[in-house]
mmCIF file of C-alpha atoms in Angstrom:
data_model
loop_
_atom_site.group_PDB
_atom_site.id
_atom_site.type_symbol
_atom_site.label_atom_id
_atom_site.label_comp_id
_atom_site.label_asym_id
_atom_site.label_seq_id
_atom_site.Cartn_x
_atom_site.Cartn_y
_atom_site.Cartn_z
ATOM 1 C CA UNK A 1 -14.151 -14.296 -0.109
ATOM 2 C CA UNK A 2 -14.283 -10.140 0.772
ATOM 3 C CA UNK A 3 -12.511 -8.098 -2.464
ATOM 4 C CA UNK A 4 -8.735 -7.489 -1.860
ATOM 5 C CA UNK A 5 -7.990 -5.681 -4.726
ATOM 6 C CA UNK A 6 -11.523 -3.259 -3.404
ATOM 7 C CA UNK A 7 -10.110 -2.791 -0.357
ATOM 8 C CA UNK A 8 -6.421 -2.577 -0.822
ATOM 9 C CA UNK A 9 -8.258 0.880 -2.832
ATOM 10 C CA UNK A 10 -10.059 1.806 -0.265
ATOM 11 C CA UNK A 11 -6.720 1.588 2.963
ATOM 12 C CA UNK A 12 -4.611 4.024 -0.299
ATOM 13 C CA UNK A 13 -6.693 6.911 0.472
ATOM 14 C CA UNK A 14 -5.518 6.626 4.124
ATOM 15 C CA UNK A 15 -2.215 5.481 4.258
ATOM 16 C CA UNK A 16 0.482 5.958 1.701
ATOM 17 C CA UNK A 17 1.539 1.650 1.417
ATOM 18 C CA UNK A 18 -0.585 -1.296 2.882
ATOM 19 C CA UNK A 19 1.682 -4.691 3.054
ATOM 20 C CA UNK A 20 -0.029 -8.301 1.524
ATOM 21 C CA UNK A 21 1.082 -11.587 3.531
ATOM 22 C CA UNK A 22 3.099 -13.499 0.409
ATOM 23 C CA UNK A 23 2.735 -10.322 -2.582
ATOM 24 C CA UNK A 24 4.157 -7.228 -1.400
ATOM 25 C CA UNK A 25 3.731 -3.800 -0.389
ATOM 26 C CA UNK A 26 0.619 -2.336 -2.105
ATOM 27 C CA UNK A 27 1.756 1.891 -2.829
ATOM 28 C CA UNK A 28 -0.033 4.828 -3.817
ATOM 29 C CA UNK A 29 1.517 8.180 -5.827
ATOM 30 C CA UNK A 30 0.415 11.128 -6.687
ATOM 31 C CA UNK A 31 1.950 11.707 -10.659
ATOM 32 C CA UNK A 32 1.662 16.038 -11.183
ATOM 33 C CA UNK A 33 -0.850 17.867 -14.654
ATOM 34 C CA UNK A 34 1.624 17.760 -17.731
ATOM 35 C CA UNK A 35 1.352 18.121 -21.115
ATOM 36 C CA UNK A 36 0.502 15.359 -24.107
ATOM 37 C CA UNK A 37 2.422 15.495 -26.664
ATOM 38 C CA UNK A 38 0.194 12.929 -28.187
ATOM 39 C CA UNK A 39 -2.941 13.389 -27.372
ATOM 40 C CA UNK A 40 -2.564 17.248 -27.734
ATOM 41 C CA UNK A 41 -4.325 17.900 -24.013
ATOM 42 C CA UNK A 42 -3.465 18.731 -20.539
ATOM 43 C CA UNK A 43 -3.575 16.085 -18.378
ATOM 44 C CA UNK A 44 -4.433 16.835 -14.465
ATOM 45 C CA UNK A 45 -3.039 15.280 -10.988
ATOM 46 C CA UNK A 46 -4.093 11.268 -11.340
ATOM 47 C CA UNK A 47 -2.702 8.435 -9.073
ATOM 48 C CA UNK A 48 -1.360 5.565 -10.190
ATOM 49 C CA UNK A 49 -0.302 2.127 -8.227
ATOM 50 C CA UNK A 50 2.809 0.703 -7.526
ATOM 51 C CA UNK A 51 4.000 -3.018 -5.693
ATOM 52 C CA UNK A 52 7.443 -3.735 -4.525
ATOM 53 C CA UNK A 53 7.688 -7.889 -3.716
ATOM 54 C CA UNK A 54 10.113 -9.773 -0.947
ATOM 55 C CA UNK A 55 8.604 -6.991 1.388
ATOM 56 C CA UNK A 56 7.811 -6.991 5.351
ATOM 57 C CA UNK A 57 3.991 -6.255 5.716
ATOM 58 C CA UNK A 58 1.611 -4.099 7.750
ATOM 59 C CA UNK A 59 -1.288 -4.697 9.929
ATOM 60 C CA UNK A 60 -3.385 -2.043 7.834
ATOM 61 C CA UNK A 61 -5.208 -5.020 6.286
ATOM 62 C CA UNK A 62 -5.394 -7.467 8.098
ATOM 63 C CA UNK A 63 -6.878 -4.925 11.097
ATOM 64 C CA UNK A 64 -9.134 -3.656 7.867
ATOM 65 C CA UNK A 65 -11.148 -6.442 7.218
ATOM 66 C CA UNK A 66 -10.986 -8.032 11.171
ATOM 67 C CA UNK A 67 -12.741 -4.046 11.372
ATOM 68 C CA UNK A 68 -15.017 -4.855 8.666
ATOM 69 C CA UNK A 69 -16.346 -7.492 8.802
ATOM 70 C CA UNK A 70 -16.723 -8.240 12.833
ATOM 71 C CA UNK A 71 -14.039 -10.834 13.177
ATOM 72 C CA UNK A 72 -11.304 -11.919 15.157
ATOM 73 C CA UNK A 73 -7.656 -11.004 14.673
ATOM 74 C CA UNK A 74 -7.320 -14.335 14.565
ATOM 75 C CA UNK A 75 -10.042 -15.179 11.930
ATOM 76 C CA UNK A 76 -8.575 -12.254 9.668
ATOM 77 C CA UNK A 77 -5.272 -13.277 9.594
ATOM 78 C CA UNK A 78 -7.686 -16.766 8.358
ATOM 79 C CA UNK A 79 -9.711 -14.586 6.001
ATOM 80 C CA UNK A 80 -6.288 -12.833 4.503
ATOM 81 C CA UNK A 81 -4.693 -16.202 3.778
ATOM 82 C CA UNK A 82 -7.289 -17.072 2.380
ATOM 83 C CA UNK A 83 -7.538 -13.941 -0.221
ATOM 84 C CA UNK A 84 -4.364 -13.962 -0.850
ATOM 85 C CA UNK A 85 -4.526 -18.436 -2.655
ATOM 86 C CA UNK A 86 -7.305 -17.570 -4.241
ATOM 87 C CA UNK A 87 -5.606 -14.534 -6.554
ATOM 88 C CA UNK A 88 -2.577 -16.639 -6.304
ATOM 89 C CA UNK A 89 -4.342 -18.954 -8.488
ATOM 90 C CA UNK A 90 -6.058 -17.816 -10.428
ATOM 91 C CA UNK A 91 -2.590 -15.531 -11.616
ATOM 92 C CA UNK A 92 -1.331 -19.265 -11.850
ATOM 93 C CA UNK A 93 -4.329 -20.268 -13.880
ATOM 94 C CA UNK A 94 -5.336 -17.715 -16.669
ATOM 95 C CA UNK A 95 -1.734 -16.286 -16.213
ATOM 96 C CA UNK A 96 -3.361 -12.900 -14.617
ATOM 97 C CA UNK A 97 -5.507 -11.844 -12.024
ATOM 98 C CA UNK A 98 -8.064 -9.439 -11.502
ATOM 99 C CA UNK A 99 -7.601 -6.270 -8.506
ATOM 100 C CA UNK A 100 -10.009 -3.975 -8.697
ATOM 101 C CA UNK A 101 -9.676 -1.194 -9.053
ATOM 102 C CA UNK A 102 -6.320 -0.572 -8.932
ATOM 103 C CA UNK A 103 -5.483 -2.739 -11.603
ATOM 104 C CA UNK A 104 -3.726 -6.124 -12.943
ATOM 105 C CA UNK A 105 -1.454 -9.029 -11.063
ATOM 106 C CA UNK A 106 0.454 -10.853 -13.324
ATOM 107 C CA UNK A 107 4.086 -13.855 -12.273
ATOM 108 C CA UNK A 108 6.977 -13.764 -14.544
ATOM 109 C CA UNK A 109 9.638 -15.670 -13.310
ATOM 110 C CA UNK A 110 7.998 -16.584 -9.694
ATOM 111 C CA UNK A 111 8.116 -13.185 -9.520
ATOM 112 C CA UNK A 112 5.115 -10.807 -8.915
ATOM 113 C CA UNK A 113 3.908 -7.849 -10.809
ATOM 114 C CA UNK A 114 0.922 -5.212 -11.187
ATOM 115 C CA UNK A 115 -0.491 -3.640 -14.071
ATOM 116 C CA UNK A 116 -1.671 -0.803 -12.353
ATOM 117 C CA UNK A 117 -4.600 1.500 -13.898
ATOM 118 C CA UNK A 118 -3.629 4.912 -13.767
ATOM 119 C CA UNK A 119 -7.158 7.049 -11.972
ATOM 120 C CA UNK A 120 -6.960 10.237 -14.489
ATOM 121 C CA UNK A 121 -9.821 11.890 -13.220
ATOM 122 C CA UNK A 122 -8.738 13.934 -9.719
ATOM 123 C CA UNK A 123 -11.578 15.581 -8.183
ATOM 124 C CA UNK A 124 -13.986 15.489 -11.209
ATOM 125 C CA UNK A 125 -10.899 17.754 -13.310
ATOM 126 C CA UNK A 126 -10.355 16.715 -17.065
ATOM 127 C CA UNK A 127 -7.859 17.069 -20.020
ATOM 128 C CA UNK A 128 -8.184 20.396 -22.223
ATOM 129 C CA UNK A 129 -7.414 21.326 -24.972
ATOM 130 C CA UNK A 130 -5.160 23.344 -26.510
ATOM 131 C CA UNK A 131 -6.899 27.229 -25.595
ATOM 132 C CA UNK A 132 -7.004 28.846 -29.153
ATOM 133 C CA UNK A 133 -6.862 33.045 -28.173
ATOM 134 C CA UNK A 134 -9.232 34.393 -31.429
ATOM 135 C CA UNK A 135 -7.154 37.477 -33.266
ATOM 136 C CA UNK A 136 -8.970 40.815 -33.302
ATOM 137 C CA UNK A 137 -10.883 40.017 -36.603
ATOM 138 C CA UNK A 138 -12.821 37.886 -34.486
ATOM 139 C CA UNK A 139 -13.121 39.344 -31.659
ATOM 140 C CA UNK A 140 -14.395 42.401 -33.071
ATOM 141 C CA UNK A 141 -17.222 41.775 -34.457
ATOM 142 C CA UNK A 142 -17.389 45.015 -38.146
ATOM 143 C CA UNK A 143 -19.821 46.814 -37.505
ATOM 144 C CA UNK A 144 -21.775 49.460 -40.823
ATOM 145 C CA UNK A 145 -22.619 52.159 -39.743
ATOM 146 C CA UNK A 146 -26.796 52.913 -41.498
ATOM 147 C CA UNK A 147 -27.660 56.507 -42.583
ATOM 148 C CA UNK A 148 -31.052 56.839 -39.763
ATOM 149 C CA UNK A 149 -34.361 56.037 -40.400
ATOM 150 C CA UNK A 150 -36.209 59.324 -40.597
ATOM 151 C CA UNK A 151 -39.424 57.988 -40.320
ATOM 152 C CA UNK A 152 -38.492 56.901 -36.398
ATOM 153 C CA UNK A 153 -37.201 60.242 -35.242
ATOM 154 C CA UNK A 154 -39.094 61.416 -32.837
ATOM 155 C CA UNK A 155 -39.139 57.905 -31.055
ATOM 156 C CA UNK A 156 -37.355 56.783 -27.607
ATOM 157 C CA UNK A 157 -34.854 54.170 -28.316
ATOM 158 C CA UNK A 158 -36.785 50.953 -25.968
ATOM 159 C CA UNK A 159 -34.296 50.686 -21.986
ATOM 160 C CA UNK A 160 -34.777 46.695 -22.209
ATOM 161 C CA UNK A 161 -32.652 46.224 -25.183
ATOM 162 C CA UNK A 162 -29.840 47.901 -23.556
ATOM 163 C CA UNK A 163 -30.684 46.219 -19.878
ATOM 164 C CA UNK A 164 -30.832 42.830 -21.552
ATOM 165 C CA UNK A 165 -27.036 43.353 -22.562
ATOM 166 C CA UNK A 166 -25.813 44.303 -20.004
ATOM 167 C CA UNK A 167 -26.495 42.036 -17.809
ATOM 168 C CA UNK A 168 -25.478 39.041 -19.314
ATOM 169 C CA UNK A 169 -22.256 40.474 -20.098
ATOM 170 C CA UNK A 170 -21.683 41.216 -16.647
ATOM 171 C CA UNK A 171 -23.550 37.560 -15.655
ATOM 172 C CA UNK A 172 -20.909 36.027 -18.269
ATOM 173 C CA UNK A 173 -18.038 37.884 -15.640
ATOM 174 C CA UNK A 174 -19.444 37.149 -12.871
ATOM 175 C CA UNK A 175 -19.152 32.813 -14.584
ATOM 176 C CA UNK A 176 -15.818 33.591 -15.183
ATOM 177 C CA UNK A 177 -14.590 34.939 -11.811
ATOM 178 C CA UNK A 178 -16.435 31.829 -9.975
ATOM 179 C CA UNK A 179 -15.268 29.183 -12.418
ATOM 180 C CA UNK A 180 -11.357 30.980 -11.546
ATOM 181 C CA UNK A 181 -11.516 30.929 -8.873
ATOM 182 C CA UNK A 182 -12.816 27.236 -8.203
ATOM 183 C CA UNK A 183 -9.075 26.041 -9.827
ATOM 184 C CA UNK A 184 -6.790 28.267 -7.621
ATOM 185 C CA UNK A 185 -8.722 26.552 -4.539
ATOM 186 C CA UNK A 186 -8.345 23.363 -5.847
ATOM 187 C CA UNK A 187 -5.265 23.799 -6.826
ATOM 188 C CA UNK A 188 -4.550 25.242 -2.956
ATOM 189 C CA UNK A 189 -5.584 22.121 -1.645
ATOM 190 C CA UNK A 190 -3.987 19.662 -4.110
ATOM 191 C CA UNK A 191 -0.651 21.565 -2.952
ATOM 192 C CA UNK A 192 -1.403 21.088 1.069
ATOM 193 C CA UNK A 193 -2.227 17.252 0.152
ATOM 194 C CA UNK A 194 1.119 16.886 -1.366
ATOM 195 C CA UNK A 195 2.578 18.305 0.489
ATOM 196 C CA UNK A 196 1.253 16.494 3.914
ATOM 197 C CA UNK A 197 1.138 12.847 2.355
ATOM 198 C CA UNK A 198 4.870 13.889 1.526
ATOM 199 C CA UNK A 199 6.529 13.295 5.309
ATOM 200 C CA UNK A 200 4.328 10.762 5.269
ATOM 201 C CA UNK A 201 5.049 7.998 2.890
ATOM 202 C CA UNK A 202 9.295 9.393 4.261
ATOM 203 C CA UNK A 203 8.325 7.806 7.999
ATOM 204 C CA UNK A 204 6.614 4.507 6.285
ATOM 205 C CA UNK A 205 9.507 3.878 4.233
ATOM 206 C CA UNK A 206 12.142 4.962 6.732
ATOM 207 C CA UNK A 207 10.083 2.918 9.209
ATOM 208 C CA UNK A 208 9.853 -0.605 7.210
ATOM 209 C CA UNK A 209 14.063 -0.094 6.544
ATOM 210 C CA UNK A 210 14.704 -0.106 10.614
ATOM 211 C CA UNK A 211 11.684 -2.912 11.571
ATOM 212 C CA UNK A 212 15.197 -5.532 11.499
ATOM 213 C CA UNK A 213 17.192 -3.685 11.991
ATOM 214 C CA UNK A 214 14.582 -3.027 15.677
ATOM 215 C CA UNK A 215 14.934 -5.861 16.218
ATOM 216 C CA UNK A 216 17.884 -7.972 15.425
ATOM 217 C CA UNK A 217 19.027 -4.162 18.692
ATOM 218 C CA UNK A 218 16.069 -6.035 20.403
ATOM 219 C CA UNK A 219 17.773 -9.066 20.368
ATOM 220 C CA UNK A 220 20.497 -8.236 21.304
ATOM 221 C CA UNK A 221 20.095 -5.563 23.892
ATOM 222 C CA UNK A 222 18.205 -9.104 26.114
ATOM 223 C CA UNK A 223 21.220 -11.293 25.684
ATOM 224 C CA UNK A 224 23.140 -8.902 26.933
ATOM 225 C CA UNK A 225 21.319 -8.456 29.705
ATOM 226 C CA UNK A 226 20.585 -11.541 30.495
ATOM 227 C CA UNK A 227 24.617 -12.187 30.214
ATOM 228 C CA UNK A 228 24.017 -9.300 33.397
ATOM 229 C CA UNK A 229 21.589 -11.158 35.254
ATOM 230 C CA UNK A 230 23.707 -14.477 35.118
ATOM 231 C CA UNK A 231 27.379 -13.289 35.717
ATOM 232 C CA UNK A 232 25.546 -11.094 39.143
ATOM 233 C CA UNK A 233 23.506 -14.778 40.203
ATOM 234 C CA UNK A 234 26.979 -16.341 40.434
ATOM 235 C CA UNK A 235 27.614 -16.343 44.242
ATOM 236 C CA UNK A 236 23.503 -17.918 44.730
ATOM 237 C CA UNK A 237 23.387 -20.951 45.382
ATOM 238 C CA UNK A 238 21.450 -21.882 42.461
ATOM 239 C CA UNK A 239 22.034 -19.860 38.822
ATOM 240 C CA UNK A 240 19.023 -18.542 37.607
ATOM 241 C CA UNK A 241 18.276 -18.815 33.178
ATOM 242 C CA UNK A 242 16.502 -15.864 32.058
ATOM 243 C CA UNK A 243 14.348 -15.901 29.373
ATOM 244 C CA UNK A 244 16.040 -14.064 26.344
ATOM 245 C CA UNK A 245 19.032 -16.151 27.850
ATOM 246 C CA UNK A 246 18.265 -19.603 26.675
ATOM 247 C CA UNK A 247 16.674 -17.841 23.758
ATOM 248 C CA UNK A 248 19.480 -17.350 22.707
ATOM 249 C CA UNK A 249 21.884 -20.262 23.466
ATOM 250 C CA UNK A 250 19.098 -22.246 21.536
ATOM 251 C CA UNK A 251 19.608 -19.764 18.005
ATOM 252 C CA UNK A 252 23.397 -20.491 18.427
ATOM 253 C CA UNK A 253 23.100 -24.376 18.820
ATOM 254 C CA UNK A 254 20.911 -24.150 15.273
ATOM 255 C CA UNK A 255 22.606 -21.415 13.676
ATOM 256 C CA UNK A 256 24.857 -23.793 11.692
ATOM 257 C CA UNK A 257 21.450 -26.168 10.963
ATOM 258 C CA UNK A 258 20.085 -26.553 7.255
ATOM 259 C CA UNK A 259 17.458 -23.875 5.817
ATOM 260 C CA UNK A 260 15.780 -25.850 4.869
ATOM 261 C CA UNK A 261 14.286 -28.634 8.069
ATOM 262 C CA UNK A 262 11.774 -32.429 8.152
ATOM 263 C CA UNK A 263 8.788 -32.413 10.571
ATOM 264 C CA UNK A 264 10.665 -33.155 13.454
ATOM 265 C CA UNK A 265 8.593 -36.157 14.770
ATOM 266 C CA UNK A 266 10.681 -35.790 18.697
ATOM 267 C CA UNK A 267 9.613 -31.732 18.014
ATOM 268 C CA UNK A 268 6.669 -31.138 15.648
ATOM 269 C CA UNK A 269 5.207 -28.272 16.748
ATOM 270 C CA UNK A 270 7.332 -24.480 15.248
ATOM 271 C CA UNK A 271 6.103 -20.583 14.692
ATOM 272 C CA UNK A 272 5.867 -20.190 11.791
ATOM 273 C CA UNK A 273 6.834 -16.435 10.520
ATOM 274 C CA UNK A 274 5.600 -15.939 7.494
ATOM 275 C CA UNK A 275 5.069 -17.692 4.382
ATOM 276 C CA UNK A 276 5.928 -17.623 0.699
ATOM 277 C CA UNK A 277 4.532 -19.618 -2.624
ATOM 278 C CA UNK A 278 7.576 -21.033 -4.572
ATOM 279 C CA UNK A 279 10.669 -22.743 -2.198
ATOM 280 C CA UNK A 280 12.899 -20.175 -3.744
ATOM 281 C CA UNK A 281 11.052 -17.501 -2.596
ATOM 282 C CA UNK A 282 11.254 -18.769 1.104
ATOM 283 C CA UNK A 283 14.864 -19.583 1.100
ATOM 284 C CA UNK A 284 15.660 -15.769 0.136
ATOM 285 C CA UNK A 285 12.802 -14.208 3.103
ATOM 286 C CA UNK A 286 14.854 -17.453 5.316
ATOM 287 C CA UNK A 287 18.254 -16.090 4.511
ATOM 288 C CA UNK A 288 17.538 -12.809 5.773
ATOM 289 C CA UNK A 289 15.781 -13.429 8.540
ATOM 290 C CA UNK A 290 19.217 -15.012 9.196
ATOM 291 C CA UNK A 291 21.316 -12.114 8.365
ATOM 292 C CA UNK A 292 19.374 -9.594 10.919
ATOM 293 C CA UNK A 293 19.350 -12.131 13.561
ATOM 294 C CA UNK A 294 16.195 -14.361 13.655
ATOM 295 C CA UNK A 295 16.818 -17.957 13.278
ATOM 296 C CA UNK A 296 14.139 -18.429 10.913
ATOM 297 C CA UNK A 297 14.091 -21.915 8.794
ATOM 298 C CA UNK A 298 12.182 -23.477 5.765
ATOM 299 C CA UNK A 299 9.796 -26.072 6.816
ATOM 300 C CA UNK A 300 10.161 -29.811 3.638
ATOM 301 C CA UNK A 301 6.713 -29.440 2.194
ATOM 302 C CA UNK A 302 5.724 -31.211 -1.103
ATOM 303 C CA UNK A 303 2.628 -31.280 -1.483
ATOM 304 C CA UNK A 304 1.271 -29.696 -4.699
ATOM 305 C CA UNK A 305 -0.178 -25.990 -4.248
ATOM 306 C CA UNK A 306 1.205 -25.703 -0.883
ATOM 307 C CA UNK A 307 2.507 -22.865 0.884
ATOM 308 C CA UNK A 308 6.143 -22.657 2.058
ATOM 309 C CA UNK A 309 5.943 -21.635 5.772
ATOM 310 C CA UNK A 310 9.383 -20.026 7.409
ATOM 311 C CA UNK A 311 9.324 -20.779 10.716
ATOM 312 C CA UNK A 312 10.474 -19.939 13.607
ATOM 313 C CA UNK A 313 12.095 -21.843 16.747
ATOM 314 C CA UNK A 314 10.739 -26.481 17.019
ATOM 315 C CA UNK A 315 9.556 -26.799 20.155
ATOM 316 C CA UNK A 316 7.455 -30.442 21.886
ATOM 317 C CA UNK A 317 4.223 -29.308 22.941
ATOM 318 C CA UNK A 318 1.950 -26.631 22.218
ATOM 319 C CA UNK A 319 2.495 -25.390 24.841
ATOM 320 C CA UNK A 320 5.985 -24.785 25.079
ATOM 321 C CA UNK A 321 5.354 -23.452 21.861
ATOM 322 C CA UNK A 322 2.993 -20.367 23.189
ATOM 323 C CA UNK A 323 5.482 -19.390 25.317
ATOM 324 C CA UNK A 324 7.517 -17.695 22.440
ATOM 325 C CA UNK A 325 4.841 -16.649 20.718
ATOM 326 C CA UNK A 326 3.231 -13.453 22.141
ATOM 327 C CA UNK A 327 7.418 -12.544 22.023
ATOM 328 C CA UNK A 328 7.550 -13.462 18.647
ATOM 329 C CA UNK A 329 4.887 -11.631 17.272
ATOM 330 C CA UNK A 330 5.960 -8.767 19.064
ATOM 331 C CA UNK A 331 9.502 -8.798 18.009
ATOM 332 C CA UNK A 332 9.494 -9.962 14.627
ATOM 333 C CA UNK A 333 5.694 -10.206 12.378
ATOM 334 C CA UNK A 334 2.341 -10.485 15.004
ATOM 335 C CA UNK A 335 0.911 -12.617 11.836
ATOM 336 C CA UNK A 336 3.240 -15.157 14.168
ATOM 337 C CA UNK A 337 1.479 -18.120 14.639
ATOM 338 C CA UNK A 338 1.837 -22.081 16.061
ATOM 339 C CA UNK A 339 2.419 -24.597 13.429
ATOM 340 C CA UNK A 340 0.201 -27.494 13.049
#
């Protein structure tokens, strides 16, 4: 069993958002440098993690697990589901579960919340206290003029002391110059990193919001194309019914069916497009799928600690379900699989 928190920490160094099935989308945000009134210190730039529950997930985690553990896509999906089930079981038993090193996962009224840890170190920078400017009396030492010793008259002052003082002064100036140049260089790099991440986050958000709409538009276009093909073949002796048209007819027949269904003996096979811990969350997600044109339903289950599955379609044989599996993976979610 892999460390889910460590995998999320590694992925959030590359991607602005990473989705976890059944929990939500984890994201990493940058906090600018600031002055803390309570600590009386200047704090460097930091980063913080957050969780958006009930959101559509992506394939970053599954692909990373498959590549790291040398698994197939189906095996990676199974491994991720087991890790999520173990994490949620720990939350049920102890009230919270560690997601090291990004924070803790808690459940409040059926919704999972992340108590995030703030990374106080940013490229090795540490908090700095207030800088006190020395006064004139402290900066300039008092020099007492002494009378020359007549006994030393005629002797030469050695040049070694003068050279040592000069070299120490030059070394101090050089150290400050290097320190200032390093701080400026780090600030420039931080600015370019921030400028680069801003459009990525915006594109990710736009992509997430547009996914559902694209699925609905795709289904609508396929139905329209199927209708056009049927009208073009009305003159032939045997009309051809496209697959997209048959899916549209099946969806229109099932629109009035209940959101929660029992397993059918005649058509026991379905395509699972999501799962949640509680029936309430599963029903809400199924309602959302229907609003965007996807006729989803929740498979009824009374088994304790069993995740409630959101399904699409009902088929008499597994082969019939396989005919539509690739289409569902392309247009709804790549994590879809046939159940049972």
